[in-house]
């Protein structure tokens, strides 16, 4: 190997890398292995880095796929849609004559195919409506401009492109339009500009428009068929599952946090805290963006499964907002229990029972609400559970009331509120969480009424939520939206 | 008018609307004005509804524009870009020969033109890279397929479209790719499918590719020139302003909430609470999505203004996360002060001074941090302010410690913790907020070091944040990301 490399070294082409003094052969021979080693190390380093990066990426991709196999299915669906549309056009002359019509169908499939059915419908609808309105408008302006004479024509066309593009772009800043028609406006500007800029006569344009509508409907049709028939992902159902799943996470994490707070000393040695379970409320804090977009897309979806067409999707957002309100409080609770000041053990044991009971009661209410949403049935036991939770609040209040007196008796003059403070704060936040759980009950009650949940068997006259929450109050929009 | 309508009524065509008994003319004459009135009312109703809707929309659009006139400017910029590109192509034969090249330039401008320079660069870069890689790949596969014989060719091409489209679509679920290359992947799939599906020979394709690159660069070039030269909106600067503005909002709202808590009784009659000022923390809770997207786009931007190319944009997100941590606590504080249990006035007045002082101290720290970020200078007075805040915490703790003793003396046996609870909770949350403000100081300190803020004049050896926060601790990523 030393021979081979010294032979290589003689070549001029390598000199820029080696830079050895010309006079001393000994030095050159000495320096070769170092240089070779370095280059070799550099190369292996690069190869290893690339390989490890690729392995890391592969692992990440694998976990993304195994977390939710529907993502893999979605990839396959898009592939299928594209292959279908390309086969459809493979049977006819492609890019024939003017414009390449296959292109529009392919483009439609690529751009319109979304993960959820709602997304697909939203984009398909936007594309169809925007293309046709912009097309007709542009043909009209083209016709008017052609009547105005040859000199005025380009001026009129350019001015119309300028004005419409500016106005349409500005309209995207209006939230209501942005939420529903953002993509449609892009397509509107695009189609209008293309038609207006083109040098065609009006009769040619009408023919083109017809062809364009035809290809776009083929594209949208293929998209929708594949999207709806092969393992469809409904945005509405996703929202439904997300909200009811988050309720369970919130319940678990409330229970977990309180246990953590009171079991801490016992588990001091095997410190496994913080546990994953009690961090569930963070999911609730972070899911606003997902919920908003899913609710937005769900409104485009037709009835599916147990959901009819005008299912009250926006009420799910109110339930989620009420849940986030609880989660904020739990975040502060988490802060107060990780405070440095430790409460004396006798105070802790005094409050332990009442706190754990209240957290259990509240989390039972949340779990019952979750299963009520999940099954779309009015809850039978929610009234009992709420009564239980309110009793829990009172018990904790009684325990708090009796706390200082006990303590005064024991230590007489040395009563220090500072010692009790973290515990009192935690307890008071726990009570606050229970109060905020009531606004979740209200929001779920409104959802049950709007979505006509199946009434519970022992239902009397009113819904089972209405005795918990006054009927007229729950109709008013709740102020909990942050 | 009665004459005219009775004449009309004779016509058969109206019978379906009027449905009067044939025999009695008197009734017919009687019923005419009712029908006309109804139709008239219906029509006016519709016209009024349309007008009021239009007026409402106009008002909304006006407020969107007057809130931030740059939105109007953006609309005009897009219009200008499109007019420029259409003028550019107006001078040459449009839709000539195969494909309509003007189309690609127009499409590029419509799709790539974003509100911020970062958005524009991100999309332009994605479009350019994706088009060229997909184009080369497709031409390669086309060439390979053409060698494989006529029967195998469509199979190879369809299979490659299927596999690549599936894989690329799946890769969009990987968060790192989604954040940076989402648009690029759409364009990759689109270009690859178009080229693969097309029936051209390889030499034709190379010519097409050349033309395509040429038109897309014209489109991207026009976009960037207009976007950067005419009133540019830099995502980085927006993020910078948003974060420092939110710090001020947080400070104001902390002060406002505490004032509200203690001034409440005095202002009981003219109940103006809750004030807009003290709700500022809600902006902080809700701005995560905006911050994330701005930080994402800012990374694409070159140096601008006071920001160099690799400005530590992601550190702004950490500052924002630390701020949100404070805001969660303030949300809980807001809950505890609106509790139904009212604290006795003597307790309130006992704590008033210390609470108001601490809130003032904390909000001064936050404001100082904001102005340090805004001016990109290390703060001179932050050390003093932090010491002041820590003193404030101790004073409040002292006040809390002395609270029950005072109370016991006054009322002897009737000490009830329940009465003091909302106040104790509020005070303890206030202390918690001050502790969380320290993590904001740390995050800003790291930002100051990473972005090399201009050192303060009386700077000794280390940065002015380093004596507040231990140097080695602040380098480690803070765990405050929710």
CSV table of C-alpha atoms in Angstrom, one decimal, chain A residues 57 60-62 64-66 68 70-72 74-80 82-83 85-87 89-90 94-95 97-100 102-104 106-108 110-111 113-115 142 153-154 157-159 161-163 165-167 169-177 185-187 189-190 193-200 281-282 285-286 288-289 325 328-329 331-336 338-341 396-398 400-401 403-405 408 413 415-418 420-422 424-425 427-429 431-432 435-436 479-482, chain B residues 57 60-62 64-66 68 70-72 74-80 82-83 85-87 89-90 94-95 97-100 102-104 106-108 110-111 113-115 142 153-154 157-159 161-163 165-167 169-177 185-187 189-190 193-200 281-282 285-286 288-289 325 328-329 331-336 338-341 396-398 400-401 403-405 408 413 415-418 420-422 424-425 427-429 431-432 435-436 479-482:
chain,number,residue,atom,x,y,z
A,57,UNK,CA,-33.4,9.5,8.8
A,60,UNK,CA,-37.3,8.6,11.9
A,61,UNK,CA,-39.2,7.8,8.8
A,62,UNK,CA,-40.0,4.3,10.2
A,64,UNK,CA,-43.4,8.3,11.6
A,65,UNK,CA,-44.9,5.4,9.6
A,66,UNK,CA,-45.3,3.0,12.5
A,68,UNK,CA,-49.7,6.0,12.2
A,70,UNK,CA,-52.4,5.6,7.5
A,71,UNK,CA,-49.6,7.9,6.6
A,72,UNK,CA,-48.0,5.2,4.5
A,74,UNK,CA,-51.8,8.1,2.1
A,75,UNK,CA,-48.4,7.9,0.2
A,76,UNK,CA,-49.6,4.9,-1.7
A,77,UNK,CA,-53.0,6.6,-2.4
A,78,UNK,CA,-51.3,9.6,-4.0
A,79,UNK,CA,-49.1,7.3,-6.0
A,80,UNK,CA,-52.2,5.4,-7.2
A,82,UNK,CA,-51.2,9.8,-10.1
A,83,UNK,CA,-50.6,6.5,-11.9
A,85,UNK,CA,-54.4,9.8,-14.2
A,86,UNK,CA,-51.2,9.2,-16.1
A,87,UNK,CA,-52.6,5.9,-17.5
A,89,UNK,CA,-53.7,10.0,-20.5
A,90,UNK,CA,-51.2,7.4,-21.7
A,94,UNK,CA,-50.1,13.8,-24.9
A,95,UNK,CA,-49.1,17.5,-25.1
A,97,UNK,CA,-51.6,20.8,-30.0
A,98,UNK,CA,-51.8,23.7,-27.6
A,99,UNK,CA,-51.1,23.6,-23.9
A,100,UNK,CA,-50.8,20.0,-22.9
A,102,UNK,CA,-52.7,16.0,-19.4
A,103,UNK,CA,-50.7,18.5,-17.5
A,104,UNK,CA,-53.7,20.1,-15.9
A,106,UNK,CA,-51.7,15.7,-13.3
A,107,UNK,CA,-51.3,19.1,-11.7
A,108,UNK,CA,-54.8,18.9,-10.2
A,110,UNK,CA,-50.8,16.6,-7.2
A,111,UNK,CA,-52.1,19.8,-5.7
A,113,UNK,CA,-54.8,15.4,-3.1
A,114,UNK,CA,-54.8,16.0,0.7
A,115,UNK,CA,-54.5,13.7,3.7
A,142,UNK,CA,-61.0,39.9,-23.0
A,153,UNK,CA,-56.5,46.3,-25.5
A,154,UNK,CA,-53.2,45.7,-23.7
A,157,UNK,CA,-55.9,43.7,-19.9
A,158,UNK,CA,-52.8,44.7,-17.9
A,159,UNK,CA,-54.9,47.1,-15.7
A,161,UNK,CA,-54.7,41.9,-14.1
A,162,UNK,CA,-53.1,44.5,-11.8
A,163,UNK,CA,-56.4,45.5,-10.1
A,165,UNK,CA,-54.5,40.5,-8.5
A,166,UNK,CA,-54.0,43.2,-6.0
A,167,UNK,CA,-57.5,43.1,-4.6
A,169,UNK,CA,-54.2,39.1,-2.7
A,170,UNK,CA,-55.3,41.7,-0.2
A,171,UNK,CA,-58.5,39.8,0.5
A,172,UNK,CA,-56.4,36.9,1.8
A,173,UNK,CA,-55.5,38.9,4.9
A,174,UNK,CA,-59.2,38.8,5.9
A,175,UNK,CA,-59.4,35.9,8.4
A,176,UNK,CA,-62.7,34.5,7.3
A,177,UNK,CA,-61.5,34.3,3.6
A,185,UNK,CA,-57.7,32.8,-4.4
A,186,UNK,CA,-54.4,31.6,-5.6
A,187,UNK,CA,-56.1,29.7,-8.4
A,189,UNK,CA,-55.4,34.9,-9.7
A,190,UNK,CA,-53.5,32.3,-11.6
A,193,UNK,CA,-53.8,36.1,-15.3
A,194,UNK,CA,-53.2,33.2,-17.6
A,195,UNK,CA,-56.3,33.8,-19.6
A,196,UNK,CA,-55.9,37.5,-19.7
A,197,UNK,CA,-52.3,37.4,-20.7
A,198,UNK,CA,-52.9,34.8,-23.4
A,199,UNK,CA,-53.1,36.1,-26.9
A,200,UNK,CA,-56.1,34.1,-27.9
A,281,UNK,CA,-51.9,18.3,29.8
A,282,UNK,CA,-49.1,19.6,27.6
A,285,UNK,CA,-51.9,23.1,25.6
A,286,UNK,CA,-50.3,22.4,22.2
A,288,UNK,CA,-54.9,24.3,19.2
A,289,UNK,CA,-53.5,24.7,15.7
A,325,UNK,CA,-58.4,26.5,30.5
A,328,UNK,CA,-53.3,26.4,32.2
A,329,UNK,CA,-54.3,25.9,35.8
A,331,UNK,CA,-49.5,24.0,34.5
A,332,UNK,CA,-49.5,26.4,37.4
A,333,UNK,CA,-50.2,23.5,39.8
A,334,UNK,CA,-47.2,21.7,38.4
A,335,UNK,CA,-45.2,24.8,39.1
A,336,UNK,CA,-46.4,25.1,42.6
A,338,UNK,CA,-42.2,21.7,42.2
A,339,UNK,CA,-41.5,24.7,44.4
A,340,UNK,CA,-38.5,24.6,46.6
A,341,UNK,CA,-40.3,25.2,49.8
A,396,UNK,CA,-61.1,19.8,50.6
A,397,UNK,CA,-62.3,23.2,51.8
A,398,UNK,CA,-63.2,21.7,55.2
A,400,UNK,CA,-58.2,23.4,54.6
A,401,UNK,CA,-60.3,25.2,57.2
A,403,UNK,CA,-55.6,22.8,58.8
A,404,UNK,CA,-54.3,25.9,60.6
A,405,UNK,CA,-56.3,25.2,63.8
A,408,UNK,CA,-51.8,26.0,65.9
A,413,UNK,CA,-47.0,30.3,68.4
A,415,UNK,CA,-47.5,28.9,62.9
A,416,UNK,CA,-46.0,30.0,59.7
A,417,UNK,CA,-48.1,30.5,56.7
A,418,UNK,CA,-45.0,30.3,54.5
A,420,UNK,CA,-48.2,25.9,54.3
A,421,UNK,CA,-48.1,28.1,51.3
A,422,UNK,CA,-47.2,25.7,48.5
A,424,UNK,CA,-52.5,25.8,50.1
A,425,UNK,CA,-51.7,27.1,46.7
A,427,UNK,CA,-55.1,22.8,46.9
A,428,UNK,CA,-56.6,26.1,45.8
A,429,UNK,CA,-55.5,25.5,42.2
A,431,UNK,CA,-60.3,23.7,43.4
A,432,UNK,CA,-59.9,26.1,40.6
A,435,UNK,CA,-64.4,24.9,38.7
A,436,UNK,CA,-63.0,25.0,35.2
A,479,UNK,CA,-66.3,33.3,27.1
A,480,UNK,CA,-63.6,30.8,27.5
A,481,UNK,CA,-62.1,31.2,24.1
A,482,UNK,CA,-58.6,32.6,24.6
B,57,UNK,CA,-67.3,43.1,4.5
B,60,UNK,CA,-63.8,44.5,7.8
B,61,UNK,CA,-61.5,44.9,4.8
B,62,UNK,CA,-60.9,48.5,5.7
B,64,UNK,CA,-57.7,44.8,8.1
B,65,UNK,CA,-56.0,47.3,5.8
B,66,UNK,CA,-55.8,50.2,8.3
B,68,UNK,CA,-51.4,47.2,8.9
B,70,UNK,CA,-48.3,46.9,4.5
B,71,UNK,CA,-51.0,44.4,3.6
B,72,UNK,CA,-52.4,46.8,1.1
B,74,UNK,CA,-48.4,43.6,-0.5
B,75,UNK,CA,-51.5,43.4,-2.7
B,76,UNK,CA,-50.2,46.1,-4.9
B,77,UNK,CA,-46.8,44.4,-5.1
B,78,UNK,CA,-48.3,41.1,-6.3
B,79,UNK,CA,-50.3,43.1,-8.9
B,80,UNK,CA,-47.1,44.8,-10.0
B,82,UNK,CA,-47.9,39.9,-12.3
B,83,UNK,CA,-48.2,42.9,-14.6
B,85,UNK,CA,-44.3,39.3,-16.0
B,86,UNK,CA,-47.2,39.7,-18.3
B,87,UNK,CA,-45.7,42.7,-20.0
B,89,UNK,CA,-44.3,38.1,-22.3
B,90,UNK,CA,-46.6,40.5,-24.1
B,94,UNK,CA,-47.6,33.7,-26.3
B,95,UNK,CA,-48.5,30.1,-26.0
B,97,UNK,CA,-45.5,26.0,-30.0
B,98,UNK,CA,-45.5,23.5,-27.2
B,99,UNK,CA,-46.7,24.2,-23.7
B,100,UNK,CA,-47.1,28.0,-23.3
B,102,UNK,CA,-45.4,32.4,-20.4
B,103,UNK,CA,-47.7,30.3,-18.3
B,104,UNK,CA,-44.8,28.9,-16.2
B,106,UNK,CA,-47.0,33.7,-14.5
B,107,UNK,CA,-47.6,30.6,-12.4
B,108,UNK,CA,-44.3,31.0,-10.6
B,110,UNK,CA,-48.6,33.7,-8.4
B,111,UNK,CA,-47.4,30.8,-6.3
B,113,UNK,CA,-44.9,35.6,-4.1
B,114,UNK,CA,-45.4,35.6,-0.4
B,115,UNK,CA,-45.9,38.3,2.2
B,142,UNK,CA,-37.1,8.3,-19.4
B,153,UNK,CA,-41.3,1.5,-21.2
B,154,UNK,CA,-44.8,2.4,-20.0
B,157,UNK,CA,-42.4,4.9,-16.2
B,158,UNK,CA,-45.7,4.2,-14.4
B,159,UNK,CA,-43.9,2.3,-11.7
B,161,UNK,CA,-44.2,7.7,-10.9
B,162,UNK,CA,-46.0,5.5,-8.4
B,163,UNK,CA,-42.9,4.8,-6.2
B,165,UNK,CA,-44.9,10.0,-5.6
B,166,UNK,CA,-45.7,7.6,-2.8
B,167,UNK,CA,-42.3,8.0,-1.1
B,169,UNK,CA,-45.8,12.2,-0.2
B,170,UNK,CA,-44.9,10.0,2.8
B,171,UNK,CA,-41.8,12.1,3.5
B,172,UNK,CA,-44.0,15.1,4.1
B,173,UNK,CA,-45.1,13.6,7.4
B,174,UNK,CA,-41.6,13.9,8.7
B,175,UNK,CA,-41.7,17.1,10.7
B,176,UNK,CA,-38.2,18.3,9.7
B,177,UNK,CA,-39.0,18.0,6.0
B,185,UNK,CA,-42.0,18.2,-2.5
B,186,UNK,CA,-45.3,19.2,-4.2
B,187,UNK,CA,-43.2,20.7,-7.0
B,189,UNK,CA,-43.9,15.2,-7.6
B,190,UNK,CA,-45.5,17.6,-10.1
B,193,UNK,CA,-44.9,13.2,-13.1
B,194,UNK,CA,-45.3,15.7,-15.9
B,195,UNK,CA,-42.0,14.8,-17.5
B,196,UNK,CA,-42.4,11.1,-17.0
B,197,UNK,CA,-45.9,11.1,-18.3
B,198,UNK,CA,-45.1,13.2,-21.4
B,199,UNK,CA,-44.5,11.3,-24.6
B,200,UNK,CA,-41.4,13.3,-25.6
B,281,UNK,CA,-51.0,37.8,28.4
B,282,UNK,CA,-53.6,36.2,26.2
B,285,UNK,CA,-50.6,32.4,24.9
B,286,UNK,CA,-51.9,32.6,21.3
B,288,UNK,CA,-47.0,30.3,19.2
B,289,UNK,CA,-48.1,29.4,15.7
B,325,UNK,CA,-44.6,29.8,30.9
B,328,UNK,CA,-49.8,30.2,32.1
B,329,UNK,CA,-49.2,31.3,35.6
B,331,UNK,CA,-53.9,32.9,33.6
B,332,UNK,CA,-54.2,30.9,36.8
B,333,UNK,CA,-53.6,34.2,38.8
B,334,UNK,CA,-56.5,35.7,36.9
B,335,UNK,CA,-58.6,32.8,37.8
B,336,UNK,CA,-57.7,33.0,41.5
B,338,UNK,CA,-61.9,36.3,40.1
B,339,UNK,CA,-62.8,33.6,42.7
B,340,UNK,CA,-66.0,34.1,44.6
B,341,UNK,CA,-64.5,34.0,48.0
B,396,UNK,CA,-43.9,39.6,50.0
B,397,UNK,CA,-42.8,36.4,51.7
B,398,UNK,CA,-42.2,38.5,54.9
B,400,UNK,CA,-47.2,36.6,54.1
B,401,UNK,CA,-45.3,35.3,57.1
B,403,UNK,CA,-50.1,37.9,58.0
B,404,UNK,CA,-51.6,35.1,60.1
B,405,UNK,CA,-50.0,36.4,63.3
B,408,UNK,CA,-54.7,35.8,65.1
B,413,UNK,CA,-59.8,31.9,67.6
B,415,UNK,CA,-58.6,32.4,62.1
B,416,UNK,CA,-59.8,30.8,59.0
B,417,UNK,CA,-57.4,29.9,56.2
B,418,UNK,CA,-60.3,29.7,53.8
B,420,UNK,CA,-57.1,34.0,53.3
B,421,UNK,CA,-56.8,31.4,50.6
B,422,UNK,CA,-57.5,33.4,47.4
B,424,UNK,CA,-52.4,33.5,49.5
B,425,UNK,CA,-52.9,31.7,46.2
B,427,UNK,CA,-49.5,36.0,46.2
B,428,UNK,CA,-47.9,32.6,45.7
B,429,UNK,CA,-48.7,32.7,42.0
B,431,UNK,CA,-44.0,34.7,43.4
B,432,UNK,CA,-44.1,31.8,40.9
B,435,UNK,CA,-39.4,32.8,39.3
B,436,UNK,CA,-40.5,32.1,35.8
B,479,UNK,CA,-36.4,22.7,29.4
B,480,UNK,CA,-39.1,25.2,29.1
B,481,UNK,CA,-40.3,24.2,25.7
B,482,UNK,CA,-43.8,22.9,26.0
